[in-house]
């Protein structure tokens, strides 16, 4: 699946994961929060990728009965390309979906007899091994509850040249502090963020929502509004989930 990058995804916030972690540690007076995992260090100008996952074309239905244990089926399309569970998963990732959502392992497994979501994860590993050995400029990455294709970092500059100059918008230190507090303590109300920072933070929270780094969550049966980090936040810092946030020292 090719990247479906629009101009809004070219905006770089100009901060790294280390800077975010340090900002949180300083805002909390150097106290470490209870987070898990230490992800790879992010670059100072993180890029973003919007990619798709998708549905299977009806012409490959004959291949869906193939169990994962079979290496390659004898059933080939007119162009001589064998159809197997691995190639079916690759086709799903390549075609993508209209709503630009990642491909859930459960959905892919439903389309193939004898294939489980765990088998799909193994097929993804096989695809990435093949891409790596063949020197492909892309790989399959986990994205929340599913998978998507992504360009390797080495080729981000080529994509940027194709789509034009990257528009960089740096966040103020106050905005970085606010983002760090929400990232490590979410969900939080505006009042809670302001209390932790020791100063009103509503305008900074609104700025971060406009830049799609935070999103609003309204509790059922209450008028309270909570702030959480968004999917775009994870993409910007190359995180699969919030557990990958590093511990603040």
Short mmCIF file of C-alpha atoms in Angstrom, two decimals:
data_model
loop_
_atom_site.label_atom_id
_atom_site.label_comp_id
_atom_site.label_asym_id
_atom_site.label_seq_id
_atom_site.Cartn_x
_atom_site.Cartn_y
_atom_site.Cartn_z
CA UNK A 1 0.00 0.00 0.00
CA UNK A 2 1.43 3.31 -0.99
CA UNK A 3 1.60 6.31 1.33
CA UNK A 4 -1.40 8.60 1.02
CA UNK A 5 0.32 11.74 2.23
CA UNK A 6 -1.59 15.01 2.20
CA UNK A 7 -0.14 18.49 2.93
CA UNK A 8 -1.24 18.39 6.56
CA UNK A 9 1.02 15.41 7.20
CA UNK A 10 4.09 17.38 6.15
CA UNK A 11 3.97 19.58 9.22
CA UNK A 12 6.84 18.78 11.57
CA UNK A 13 6.61 19.83 15.18
CA UNK A 14 10.39 19.96 15.51
CA UNK A 15 10.70 18.07 18.83
CA UNK A 16 12.15 14.71 19.71
CA UNK A 17 10.95 11.99 22.05
CA UNK A 18 13.87 12.74 24.37
CA UNK A 19 12.84 16.39 24.56
CA UNK A 20 9.29 15.34 25.40
CA UNK A 21 10.53 13.01 28.16
CA UNK A 22 12.80 15.70 29.61
CA UNK A 23 9.99 18.25 29.51
CA UNK A 24 7.76 15.92 31.51
CA UNK A 25 10.49 15.18 34.04
CA UNK A 26 11.11 18.90 34.55
CA UNK A 27 7.39 19.70 34.78
CA UNK A 28 6.97 16.99 37.41
CA UNK A 29 10.02 18.16 39.36
CA UNK A 30 12.22 15.33 38.14
CA UNK A 31 9.87 12.56 39.34
CA UNK A 32 9.57 9.50 37.10
CA UNK A 33 6.10 8.40 36.02
CA UNK A 34 5.02 4.77 35.71
CA UNK A 35 5.61 4.07 32.07
CA UNK A 36 7.12 1.08 30.33
CA UNK A 37 9.57 0.48 27.52
CA UNK A 38 12.24 2.56 25.86
CA UNK A 39 11.75 3.14 22.14
CA UNK A 40 14.44 4.00 19.64
CA UNK A 41 15.59 7.60 19.78
CA UNK A 42 13.53 9.84 17.51
CA UNK A 43 14.99 12.43 15.15
CA UNK A 44 14.69 16.16 15.90
CA UNK A 45 12.32 16.70 12.99
CA UNK A 46 9.99 13.70 13.06
CA UNK A 47 8.05 13.00 9.91
CA UNK A 48 4.63 11.50 9.53
CA UNK A 49 3.19 8.87 7.33
CA UNK A 50 -0.47 8.29 6.57
CA UNK A 51 -1.03 4.90 5.10
CA UNK A 52 -3.86 2.53 4.33
CA UNK A 53 -4.97 -1.06 4.71
CA UNK A 54 -7.67 -2.65 2.65
CA UNK A 55 -10.09 -5.27 1.37
CA UNK A 56 -9.48 -8.31 -0.83
CA UNK A 57 -10.41 -8.37 -4.52
CA UNK A 58 -12.92 -11.09 -5.41
CA UNK A 59 -10.58 -12.59 -8.03
CA UNK A 60 -8.34 -14.04 -5.29
CA UNK A 61 -11.16 -15.93 -3.55
CA UNK A 62 -9.80 -19.22 -4.84
CA UNK A 63 -6.67 -18.71 -2.76
CA UNK A 64 -8.41 -18.07 0.54
CA UNK A 65 -8.73 -21.78 1.37
CA UNK A 66 -4.98 -22.24 1.49
CA UNK A 67 -3.69 -23.01 5.03
CA UNK A 68 -0.67 -21.15 6.36
CA UNK A 69 1.36 -24.36 6.48
CA UNK A 70 1.55 -24.44 2.69
CA UNK A 71 4.55 -22.51 1.42
CA UNK A 72 3.13 -21.51 -1.96
CA UNK A 73 -0.01 -22.80 -3.68
CA UNK A 74 0.02 -24.26 -7.15
CA UNK A 75 -2.87 -22.00 -8.04
CA UNK A 76 -1.43 -19.11 -10.06
CA UNK A 77 -3.00 -16.08 -11.68
CA UNK A 78 -2.74 -15.49 -15.42
CA UNK A 79 0.46 -13.49 -14.95
CA UNK A 80 2.19 -16.42 -13.28
CA UNK A 81 2.27 -15.04 -9.72
CA UNK A 82 1.38 -17.71 -7.10
CA UNK A 83 -1.37 -16.88 -4.63
CA UNK A 84 -0.66 -17.84 -1.02
CA UNK A 85 -1.73 -16.60 2.43
CA UNK A 86 1.39 -14.43 2.54
CA UNK A 87 0.72 -12.84 -0.84
CA UNK A 88 -2.94 -12.32 0.09
CA UNK A 89 -1.94 -10.39 3.23
CA UNK A 90 0.51 -8.36 1.14
CA UNK A 91 -2.24 -7.58 -1.36
CA UNK A 92 -4.54 -6.42 1.45
CA UNK A 93 -1.86 -4.06 2.74
CA UNK A 94 -1.02 -2.77 -0.72
CA UNK A 95 -4.58 -2.04 -1.84
CA UNK A 96 -5.60 -0.31 1.38
CA UNK A 97 -9.03 0.78 2.55
CA UNK A 98 -11.18 3.77 1.71
CA UNK A 99 -11.22 4.97 5.33
CA UNK A 100 -7.40 4.91 5.54
CA UNK A 101 -7.41 2.56 8.51
CA UNK A 102 -4.73 -0.06 9.32
CA UNK A 103 -5.43 -3.70 8.50
CA UNK A 104 -6.55 -5.64 11.60
CA UNK A 105 -5.08 -9.13 11.88
CA UNK A 106 -8.52 -10.51 12.73
CA UNK A 107 -10.03 -9.10 9.54
CA UNK A 108 -7.28 -10.56 7.38
CA UNK A 109 -7.67 -13.94 9.09
CA UNK A 110 -11.44 -13.94 8.46
CA UNK A 111 -10.79 -13.88 4.72
CA UNK A 112 -8.66 -17.03 4.72
CA UNK A 113 -9.67 -20.50 5.86
CA UNK A 114 -7.40 -22.04 8.47
CA UNK A 115 -5.62 -18.75 9.19
CA UNK A 116 -5.66 -17.20 12.68
CA UNK A 117 -4.72 -13.64 13.74
CA UNK A 118 -1.53 -15.13 15.19
CA UNK A 119 -0.74 -16.64 11.80
CA UNK A 120 -1.18 -13.20 10.21
CA UNK A 121 1.49 -11.80 12.55
CA UNK A 122 3.86 -14.54 11.39
CA UNK A 123 3.08 -13.74 7.76
CA UNK A 124 3.89 -10.08 8.44
CA UNK A 125 7.26 -11.14 9.85
CA UNK A 126 7.91 -13.21 6.71
CA UNK A 127 7.07 -10.24 4.50
CA UNK A 128 9.41 -7.96 6.44
CA UNK A 129 12.21 -10.54 6.24
CA UNK A 130 11.75 -10.72 2.48
CA UNK A 131 11.61 -6.92 2.13
CA UNK A 132 14.79 -6.59 4.18
CA UNK A 133 16.71 -9.23 2.25
CA UNK A 134 15.61 -7.71 -1.07
CA UNK A 135 16.57 -4.19 0.00
CA UNK A 136 13.02 -2.85 -0.34
CA UNK A 137 12.45 0.80 0.69
CA UNK A 138 9.33 -0.12 2.66
CA UNK A 139 8.25 -2.41 5.49
CA UNK A 140 5.09 -3.42 7.37
CA UNK A 141 4.63 -1.77 10.76
CA UNK A 142 2.14 -2.21 13.57
CA UNK A 143 -0.32 0.64 13.88
CA UNK A 144 -2.60 0.39 16.89
CA UNK A 145 -4.74 -2.69 16.36
CA UNK A 146 -3.58 -3.36 12.81
CA UNK A 147 -0.82 -3.13 10.22
CA UNK A 148 0.16 -0.76 7.44
CA UNK A 149 2.98 -0.33 4.96
CA UNK A 150 5.55 2.34 5.72
CA UNK A 151 8.57 3.84 4.00
CA UNK A 152 11.87 3.27 5.73
CA UNK A 153 13.39 6.41 7.27
CA UNK A 154 16.18 6.43 4.72
CA UNK A 155 13.63 7.22 2.01
CA UNK A 156 11.62 9.90 3.84
CA UNK A 157 13.61 12.64 2.12
CA UNK A 158 12.65 11.26 -1.29
CA UNK A 159 8.98 11.34 -0.37
CA UNK A 160 9.35 14.90 0.90
CA UNK A 161 10.94 15.98 -2.38
CA UNK A 162 8.07 14.40 -4.29
CA UNK A 163 5.38 16.14 -2.25
CA UNK A 164 7.24 19.44 -1.91
CA UNK A 165 8.94 21.38 0.86
CA UNK A 166 8.11 20.34 4.39
CA UNK A 167 6.34 22.99 6.43
CA UNK A 168 7.90 23.12 9.86
CA UNK A 169 6.04 24.52 12.84
CA UNK A 170 7.95 24.37 16.11
CA UNK A 171 6.12 24.14 19.40
CA UNK A 172 6.90 26.52 22.22
CA UNK A 173 8.49 25.12 25.37
CA UNK A 174 5.20 25.69 27.22
CA UNK A 175 3.33 23.63 24.59
CA UNK A 176 5.92 20.84 24.83
CA UNK A 177 5.55 20.82 28.63
CA UNK A 178 1.78 20.57 28.29
CA UNK A 179 2.00 17.80 25.71
CA UNK A 180 4.42 15.84 27.91
CA UNK A 181 2.15 16.08 30.95
CA UNK A 182 -0.85 14.80 29.00
CA UNK A 183 1.21 12.03 27.36
CA UNK A 184 2.36 10.62 30.70
CA UNK A 185 -0.72 11.34 32.84
CA UNK A 186 -3.68 10.97 30.45
CA UNK A 187 -6.58 11.26 30.51
CA UNK A 188 -6.58 14.72 32.10
CA UNK A 189 -9.01 17.62 32.26
CA UNK A 190 -7.92 21.16 31.49
CA UNK A 191 -8.09 21.98 35.20
CA UNK A 192 -5.83 19.06 36.08
CA UNK A 193 -3.24 20.09 33.49
CA UNK A 194 -3.29 23.67 34.73
CA UNK A 195 -2.86 22.47 38.30
CA UNK A 196 0.13 20.29 37.38
CA UNK A 197 1.77 23.11 35.43
CA UNK A 198 0.88 25.74 38.01
CA UNK A 199 -0.56 28.05 35.34
CA UNK A 200 -3.68 28.19 33.10
CA UNK A 201 -3.15 25.87 30.13
CA UNK A 202 -6.43 25.93 28.22
CA UNK A 203 -5.04 27.88 25.26
CA UNK A 204 -2.10 25.48 24.93
CA UNK A 205 -4.40 22.46 25.01
CA UNK A 206 -6.53 24.02 22.26
CA UNK A 207 -3.38 24.62 20.18
CA UNK A 208 -2.33 20.98 20.55
CA UNK A 209 -5.82 19.80 19.58
CA UNK A 210 -5.71 21.98 16.43
CA UNK A 211 -2.38 20.41 15.52
CA UNK A 212 -3.97 16.97 16.03
CA UNK A 213 -1.46 15.96 18.71
CA UNK A 214 -4.20 15.78 21.35
CA UNK A 215 -7.84 14.80 21.09
CA UNK A 216 -10.89 15.39 23.26
CA UNK A 217 -12.77 12.67 25.11
CA UNK A 218 -16.13 13.33 26.74
CA UNK A 219 -17.11 11.09 29.63
CA UNK A 220 -20.52 9.41 29.54
CA UNK A 221 -23.09 11.01 31.83
CA UNK A 222 -20.80 13.95 32.60
CA UNK A 223 -19.93 17.26 31.05
CA UNK A 224 -16.25 16.81 31.80
CA UNK A 225 -13.86 16.84 28.85
CA UNK A 226 -10.61 14.92 29.00
CA UNK A 227 -7.51 15.25 26.85
CA UNK A 228 -5.61 12.30 25.36
CA UNK A 229 -2.78 11.98 22.90
CA UNK A 230 -3.88 11.20 19.35
CA UNK A 231 -2.90 8.64 16.74
CA UNK A 232 -0.89 11.38 15.06
CA UNK A 233 1.12 11.81 18.28
CA UNK A 234 2.14 8.14 18.12
CA UNK A 235 3.07 8.44 14.44
CA UNK A 236 5.13 11.58 15.01
CA UNK A 237 7.27 9.90 17.66
CA UNK A 238 7.35 6.49 15.92
CA UNK A 239 5.54 4.78 18.81
CA UNK A 240 3.30 1.74 18.45
CA UNK A 241 1.48 2.51 21.70
CA UNK A 242 1.83 4.58 24.87
CA UNK A 243 3.68 1.76 26.65
CA UNK A 244 6.64 2.60 24.41
CA UNK A 245 7.06 6.01 26.08
CA UNK A 246 10.40 6.03 27.89
CA UNK A 247 10.67 6.41 31.66
CA UNK A 248 11.50 9.94 32.74
CA UNK A 249 14.53 10.09 35.03
#
